[in-house]
mmCIF file of C-alpha atoms in Angstrom:
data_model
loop_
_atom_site.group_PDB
_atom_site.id
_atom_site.type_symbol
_atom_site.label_atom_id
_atom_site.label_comp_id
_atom_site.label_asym_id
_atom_site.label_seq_id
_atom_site.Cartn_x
_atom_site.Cartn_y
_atom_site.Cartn_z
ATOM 1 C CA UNK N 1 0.000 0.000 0.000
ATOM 2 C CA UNK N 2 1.224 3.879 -1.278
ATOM 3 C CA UNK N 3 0.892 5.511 1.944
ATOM 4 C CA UNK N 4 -0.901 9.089 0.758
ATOM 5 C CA UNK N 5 -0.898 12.567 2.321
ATOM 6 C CA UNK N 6 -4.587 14.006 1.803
ATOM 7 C CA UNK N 7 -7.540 13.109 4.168
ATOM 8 C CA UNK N 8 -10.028 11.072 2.829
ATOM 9 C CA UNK N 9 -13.376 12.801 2.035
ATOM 10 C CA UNK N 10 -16.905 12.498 2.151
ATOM 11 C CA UNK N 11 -16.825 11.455 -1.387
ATOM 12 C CA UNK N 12 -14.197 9.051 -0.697
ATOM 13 C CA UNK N 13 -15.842 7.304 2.418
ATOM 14 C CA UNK N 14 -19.547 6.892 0.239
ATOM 15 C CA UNK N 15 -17.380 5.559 -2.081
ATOM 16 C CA UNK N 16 -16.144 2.829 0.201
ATOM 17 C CA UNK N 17 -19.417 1.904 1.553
ATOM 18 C CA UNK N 18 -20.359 1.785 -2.092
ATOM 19 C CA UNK N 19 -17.453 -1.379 -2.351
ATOM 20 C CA UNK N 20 -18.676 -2.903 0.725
ATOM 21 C CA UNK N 21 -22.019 -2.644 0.432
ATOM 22 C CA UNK N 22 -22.860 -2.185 -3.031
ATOM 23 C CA UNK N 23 -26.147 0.092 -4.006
ATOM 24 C CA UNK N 24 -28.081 -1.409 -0.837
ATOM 25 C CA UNK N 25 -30.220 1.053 1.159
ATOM 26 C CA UNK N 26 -28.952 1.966 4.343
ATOM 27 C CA UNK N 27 -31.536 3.116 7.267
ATOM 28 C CA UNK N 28 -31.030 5.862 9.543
ATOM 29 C CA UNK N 29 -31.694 4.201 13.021
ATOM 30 C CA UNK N 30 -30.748 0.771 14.878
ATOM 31 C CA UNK N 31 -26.653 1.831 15.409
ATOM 32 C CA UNK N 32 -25.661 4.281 18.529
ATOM 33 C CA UNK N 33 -22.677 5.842 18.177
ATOM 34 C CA UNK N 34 -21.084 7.665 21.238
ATOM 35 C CA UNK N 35 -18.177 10.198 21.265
ATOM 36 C CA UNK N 36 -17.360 12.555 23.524
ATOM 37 C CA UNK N 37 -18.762 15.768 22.051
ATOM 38 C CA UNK N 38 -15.014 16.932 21.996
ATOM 39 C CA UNK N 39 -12.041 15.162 21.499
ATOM 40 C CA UNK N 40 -8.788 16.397 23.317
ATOM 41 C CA UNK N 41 -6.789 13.921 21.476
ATOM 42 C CA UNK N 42 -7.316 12.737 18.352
ATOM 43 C CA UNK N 43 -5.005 9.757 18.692
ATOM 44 C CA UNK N 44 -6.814 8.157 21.216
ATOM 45 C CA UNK N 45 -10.462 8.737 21.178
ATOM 46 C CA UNK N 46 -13.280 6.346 22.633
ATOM 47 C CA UNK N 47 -15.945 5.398 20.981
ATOM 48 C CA UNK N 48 -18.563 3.539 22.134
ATOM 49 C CA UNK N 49 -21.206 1.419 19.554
ATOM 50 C CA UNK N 50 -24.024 -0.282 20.318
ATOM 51 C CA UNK N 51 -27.058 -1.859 17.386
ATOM 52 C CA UNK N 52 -30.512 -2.565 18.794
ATOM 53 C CA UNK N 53 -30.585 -6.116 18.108
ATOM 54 C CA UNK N 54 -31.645 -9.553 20.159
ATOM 55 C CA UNK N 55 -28.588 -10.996 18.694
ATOM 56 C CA UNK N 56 -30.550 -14.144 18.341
ATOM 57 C CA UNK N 57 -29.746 -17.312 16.360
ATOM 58 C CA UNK N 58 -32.710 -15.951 14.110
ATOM 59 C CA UNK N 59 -31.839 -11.924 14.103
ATOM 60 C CA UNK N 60 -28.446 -10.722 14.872
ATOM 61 C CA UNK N 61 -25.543 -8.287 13.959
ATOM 62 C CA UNK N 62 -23.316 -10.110 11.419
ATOM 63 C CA UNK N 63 -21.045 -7.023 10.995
ATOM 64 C CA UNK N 64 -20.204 -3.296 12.560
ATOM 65 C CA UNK N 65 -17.958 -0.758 10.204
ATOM 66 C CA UNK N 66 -17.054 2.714 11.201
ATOM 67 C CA UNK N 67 -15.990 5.360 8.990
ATOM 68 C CA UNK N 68 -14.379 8.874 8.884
ATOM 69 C CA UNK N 69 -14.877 11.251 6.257
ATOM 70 C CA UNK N 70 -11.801 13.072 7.568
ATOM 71 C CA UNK N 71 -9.216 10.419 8.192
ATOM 72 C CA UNK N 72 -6.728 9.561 5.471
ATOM 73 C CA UNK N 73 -8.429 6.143 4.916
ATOM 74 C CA UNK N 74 -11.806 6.249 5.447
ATOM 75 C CA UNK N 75 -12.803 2.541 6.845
ATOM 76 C CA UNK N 76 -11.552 3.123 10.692
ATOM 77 C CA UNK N 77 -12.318 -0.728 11.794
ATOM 78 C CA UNK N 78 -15.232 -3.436 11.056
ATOM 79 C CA UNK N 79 -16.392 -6.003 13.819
ATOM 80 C CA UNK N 80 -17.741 -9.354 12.906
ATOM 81 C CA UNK N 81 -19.822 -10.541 15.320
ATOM 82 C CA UNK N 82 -22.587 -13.518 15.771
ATOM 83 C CA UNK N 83 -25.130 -14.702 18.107
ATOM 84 C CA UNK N 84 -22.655 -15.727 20.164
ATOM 85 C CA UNK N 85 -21.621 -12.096 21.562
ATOM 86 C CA UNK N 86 -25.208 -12.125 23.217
ATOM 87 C CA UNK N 87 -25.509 -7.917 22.793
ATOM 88 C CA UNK N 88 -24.267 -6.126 19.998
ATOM 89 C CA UNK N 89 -22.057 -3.298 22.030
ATOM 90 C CA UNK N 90 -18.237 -3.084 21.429
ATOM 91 C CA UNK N 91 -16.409 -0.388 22.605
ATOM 92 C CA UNK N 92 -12.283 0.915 21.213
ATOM 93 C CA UNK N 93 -10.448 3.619 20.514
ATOM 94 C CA UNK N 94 -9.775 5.166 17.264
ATOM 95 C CA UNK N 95 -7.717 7.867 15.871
ATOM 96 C CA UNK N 96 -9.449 11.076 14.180
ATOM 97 C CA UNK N 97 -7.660 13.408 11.708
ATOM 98 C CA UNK N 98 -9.800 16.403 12.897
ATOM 99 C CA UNK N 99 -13.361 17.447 13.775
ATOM 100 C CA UNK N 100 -15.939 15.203 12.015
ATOM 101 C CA UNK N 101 -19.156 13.382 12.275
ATOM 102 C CA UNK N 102 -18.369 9.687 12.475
ATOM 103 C CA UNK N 103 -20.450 7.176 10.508
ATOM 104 C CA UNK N 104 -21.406 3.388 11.390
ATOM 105 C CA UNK N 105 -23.190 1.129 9.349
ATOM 106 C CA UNK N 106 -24.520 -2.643 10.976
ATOM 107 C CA UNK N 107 -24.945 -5.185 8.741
ATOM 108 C CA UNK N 108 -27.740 -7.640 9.882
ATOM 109 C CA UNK N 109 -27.903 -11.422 9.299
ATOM 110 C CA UNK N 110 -31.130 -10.981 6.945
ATOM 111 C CA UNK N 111 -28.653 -8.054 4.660
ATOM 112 C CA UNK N 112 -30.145 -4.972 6.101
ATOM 113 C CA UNK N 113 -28.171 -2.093 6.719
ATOM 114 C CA UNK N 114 -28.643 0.658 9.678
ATOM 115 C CA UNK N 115 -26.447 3.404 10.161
ATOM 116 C CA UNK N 116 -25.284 5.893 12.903
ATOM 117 C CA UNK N 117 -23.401 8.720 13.412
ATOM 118 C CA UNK N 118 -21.982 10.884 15.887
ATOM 119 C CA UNK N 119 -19.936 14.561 15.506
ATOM 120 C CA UNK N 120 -16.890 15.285 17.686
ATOM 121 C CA UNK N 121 -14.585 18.010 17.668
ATOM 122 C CA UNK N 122 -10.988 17.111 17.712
ATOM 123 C CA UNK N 123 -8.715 19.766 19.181
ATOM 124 C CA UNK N 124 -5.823 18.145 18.205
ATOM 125 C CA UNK N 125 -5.787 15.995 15.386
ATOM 126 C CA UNK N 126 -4.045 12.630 15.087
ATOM 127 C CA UNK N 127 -1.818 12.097 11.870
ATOM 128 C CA UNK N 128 -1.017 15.499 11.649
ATOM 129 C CA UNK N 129 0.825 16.760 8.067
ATOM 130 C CA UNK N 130 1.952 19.829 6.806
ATOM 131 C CA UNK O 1 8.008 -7.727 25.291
ATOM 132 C CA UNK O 2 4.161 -7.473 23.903
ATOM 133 C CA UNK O 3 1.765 -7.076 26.758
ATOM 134 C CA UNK O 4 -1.439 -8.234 26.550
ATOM 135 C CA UNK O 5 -4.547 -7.626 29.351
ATOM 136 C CA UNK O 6 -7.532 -9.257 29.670
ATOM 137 C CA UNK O 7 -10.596 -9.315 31.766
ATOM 138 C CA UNK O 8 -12.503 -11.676 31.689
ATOM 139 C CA UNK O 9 -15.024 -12.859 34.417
ATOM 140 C CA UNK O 10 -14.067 -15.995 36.281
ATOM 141 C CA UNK O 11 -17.324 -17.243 36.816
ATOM 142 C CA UNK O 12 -20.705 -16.611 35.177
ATOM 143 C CA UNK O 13 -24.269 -17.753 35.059
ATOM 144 C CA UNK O 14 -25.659 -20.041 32.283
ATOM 145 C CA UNK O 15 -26.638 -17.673 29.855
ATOM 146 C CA UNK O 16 -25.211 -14.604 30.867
ATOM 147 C CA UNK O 17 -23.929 -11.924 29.039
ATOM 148 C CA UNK O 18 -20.637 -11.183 30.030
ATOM 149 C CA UNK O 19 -18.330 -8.173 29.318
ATOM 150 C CA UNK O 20 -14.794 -9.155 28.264
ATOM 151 C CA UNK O 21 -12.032 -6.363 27.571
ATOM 152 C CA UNK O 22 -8.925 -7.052 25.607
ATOM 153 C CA UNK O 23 -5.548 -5.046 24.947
ATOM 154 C CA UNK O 24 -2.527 -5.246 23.274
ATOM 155 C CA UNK O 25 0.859 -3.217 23.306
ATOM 156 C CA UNK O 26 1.197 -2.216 19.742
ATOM 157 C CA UNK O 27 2.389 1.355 18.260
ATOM 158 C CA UNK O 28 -0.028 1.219 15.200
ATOM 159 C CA UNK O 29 2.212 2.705 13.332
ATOM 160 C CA UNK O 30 -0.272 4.526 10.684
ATOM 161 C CA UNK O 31 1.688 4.771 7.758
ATOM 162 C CA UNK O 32 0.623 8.453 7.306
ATOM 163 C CA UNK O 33 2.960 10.124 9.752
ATOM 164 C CA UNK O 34 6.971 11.780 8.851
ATOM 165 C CA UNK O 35 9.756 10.957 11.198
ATOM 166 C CA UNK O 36 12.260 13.657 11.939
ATOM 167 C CA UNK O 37 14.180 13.901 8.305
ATOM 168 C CA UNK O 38 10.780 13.727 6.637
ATOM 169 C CA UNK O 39 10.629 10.622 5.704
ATOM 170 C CA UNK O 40 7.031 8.376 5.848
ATOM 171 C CA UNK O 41 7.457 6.197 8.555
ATOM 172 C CA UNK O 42 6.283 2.991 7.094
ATOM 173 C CA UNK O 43 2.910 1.334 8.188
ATOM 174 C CA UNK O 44 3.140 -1.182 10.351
ATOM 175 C CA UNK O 45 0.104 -2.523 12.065
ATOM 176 C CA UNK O 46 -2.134 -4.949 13.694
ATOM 177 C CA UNK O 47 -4.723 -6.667 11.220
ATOM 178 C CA UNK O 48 -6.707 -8.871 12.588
ATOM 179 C CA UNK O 49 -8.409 -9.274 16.104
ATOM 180 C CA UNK O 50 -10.147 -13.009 17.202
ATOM 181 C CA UNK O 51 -11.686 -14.464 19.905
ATOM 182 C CA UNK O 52 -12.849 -17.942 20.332
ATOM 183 C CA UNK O 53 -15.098 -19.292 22.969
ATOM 184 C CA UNK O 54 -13.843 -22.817 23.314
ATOM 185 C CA UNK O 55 -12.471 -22.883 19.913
ATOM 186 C CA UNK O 56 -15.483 -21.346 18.071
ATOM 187 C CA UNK O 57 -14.284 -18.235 16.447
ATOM 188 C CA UNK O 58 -17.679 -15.658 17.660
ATOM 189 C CA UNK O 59 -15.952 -12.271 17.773
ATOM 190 C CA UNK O 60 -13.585 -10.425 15.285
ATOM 191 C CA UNK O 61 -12.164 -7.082 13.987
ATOM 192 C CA UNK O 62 -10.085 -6.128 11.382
ATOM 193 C CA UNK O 63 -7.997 -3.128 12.447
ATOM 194 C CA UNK O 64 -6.955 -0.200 10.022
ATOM 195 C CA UNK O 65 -4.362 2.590 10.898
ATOM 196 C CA UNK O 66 -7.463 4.238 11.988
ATOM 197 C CA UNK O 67 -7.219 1.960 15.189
ATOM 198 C CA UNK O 68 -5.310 3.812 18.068
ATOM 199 C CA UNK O 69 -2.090 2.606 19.441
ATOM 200 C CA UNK O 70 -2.119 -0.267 22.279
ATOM 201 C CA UNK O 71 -5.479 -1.758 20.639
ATOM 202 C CA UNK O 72 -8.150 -1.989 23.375
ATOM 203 C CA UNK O 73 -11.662 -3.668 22.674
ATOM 204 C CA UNK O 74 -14.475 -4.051 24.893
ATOM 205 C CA UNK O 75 -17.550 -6.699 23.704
ATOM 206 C CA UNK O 76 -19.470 -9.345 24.493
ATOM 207 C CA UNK O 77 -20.532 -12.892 25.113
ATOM 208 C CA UNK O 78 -22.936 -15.489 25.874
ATOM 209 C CA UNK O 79 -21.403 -17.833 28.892
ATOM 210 C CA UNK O 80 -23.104 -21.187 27.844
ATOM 211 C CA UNK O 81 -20.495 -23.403 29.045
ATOM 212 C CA UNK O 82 -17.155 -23.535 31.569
ATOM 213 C CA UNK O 83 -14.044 -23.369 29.686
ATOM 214 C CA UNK O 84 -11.870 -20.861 28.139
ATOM 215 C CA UNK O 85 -11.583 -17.478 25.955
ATOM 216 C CA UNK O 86 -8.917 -17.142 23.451
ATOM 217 C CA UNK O 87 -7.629 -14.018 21.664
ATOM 218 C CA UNK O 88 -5.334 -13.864 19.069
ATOM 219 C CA UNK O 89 -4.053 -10.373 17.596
ATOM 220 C CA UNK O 90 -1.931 -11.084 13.937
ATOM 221 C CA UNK O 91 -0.249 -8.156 12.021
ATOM 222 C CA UNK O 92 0.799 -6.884 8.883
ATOM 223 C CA UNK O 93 3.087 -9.426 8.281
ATOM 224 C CA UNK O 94 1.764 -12.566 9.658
ATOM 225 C CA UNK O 95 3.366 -12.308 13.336
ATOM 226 C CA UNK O 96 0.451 -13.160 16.001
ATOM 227 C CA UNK O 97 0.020 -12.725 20.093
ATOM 228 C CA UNK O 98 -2.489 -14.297 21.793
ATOM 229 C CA UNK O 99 -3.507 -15.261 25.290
ATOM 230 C CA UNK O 100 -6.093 -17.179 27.624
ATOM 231 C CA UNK O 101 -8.511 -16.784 30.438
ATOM 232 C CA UNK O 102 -10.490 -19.119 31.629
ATOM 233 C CA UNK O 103 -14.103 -19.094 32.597
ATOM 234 C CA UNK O 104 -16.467 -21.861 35.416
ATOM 235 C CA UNK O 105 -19.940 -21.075 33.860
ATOM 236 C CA UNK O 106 -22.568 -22.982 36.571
#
């Protein structure tokens, strides 16, 4: 991989989901996303997910991606999960190349898509590049 | 030296949810920063996160320089039986870490 300079953008990041996901709608709902409203450090910055599902043999989360609009690359991490897991929460820490409104999409186990976001402002940006 | 922490509970209910937390010492290094001379320091980071319950693979990540350095995850699982928790980290290049905890599910 070519390591590059500029920050991904919005363009870029729908353009991602586009390769993961195809043309497949995505729903507003289902997928908290929690950041603290501002972010000291933007190479180290919690974020908490959870998806409203029973995470039953029958209905569960198959798959959790967050994305940045702002980062150089704009997939941050993806979680695979299964029925298994019992609740659909995991919690990490990412890095955030400045202010931005972070997007996550769940994938379900019957294909449908819900997405979440959340906006933090980053005070001092990880990977920063003159 | 790579240190790894877990928590994991030691006992559990049939059927209970539990919380388990995982870390790693890693630097993450992004691939997207300059070191002093200005040269791009090169990438060089953890990949690939799993955890198996008893040898069933139920949890897993896949880690981009987006992931901050010393990887922590918090998630979940069902305690249906005693036995124990495995997590393996693997990077870039193959090299993997793991670790065990074990768990007395009555």
């Amino acid at each position: 991989m070519i390591p590059r300079v500029a920050a991904a953008t919005e363009d870029e990041m729908n353009e991602a989901i586009r390769g993961m996901f195809g043309d497949r709608v995505i729903t507003e709902g289902r997928v908290n996303v929690d950041l603290p409203p501002i972010a000291e450090n933007g190479f180290s910055v919690p974020i908490d997910i959870s998806v409203d599902s029973p995470m039953t043999e029958d209905d569960y989360v198959k798959q959790i991606v967050v994305l940045s609009p702002r980062n150089p690359l704009p997939v941050l991490a993806q979680y695979h999960l299964t029925p298994m897991s019992g609740r659909a929460d995991v919690s990490a820490r990412i890095r955030l190349g400045g202010t931005q409104s972070i997007r996550v999409i769940a994938e379900m186990n019957d294909g449908t898509l819900w997405s979440g976001a959340k906006q933090t402002l980053v005070t001092l940006a990880a990977c920063v590049i003159d | 030296m790579t240190t790894i922490r877990l928590s994991v509970p030691q006992t559990a209910d049939r059927g209970e949810i539990i919380e388990l937390r995982a870390m790693i010492q890693h630097e993450m290094e992004s691939g997207f920063r300059f070191g002093s001379r200005g040269e791009m320091i090169p990438q060089d980071i953890i990949t690939k996160f799993e955890c198996f319950y008893n040898g069933t693979l139920f949890f897993s990540s896949d880690f981009h320089p987006g992931v901050a350095a010393n990887p922590i995850l918090k998630f979940y699982a069902r305690a249906n039986e005693s036995g124990s928790f495995e997590f393996v980290w693997t990077d870039q290049d193959g090299q993997s870490w793991s670790d065990s905890a074990q768990i007395e599910v009555s």
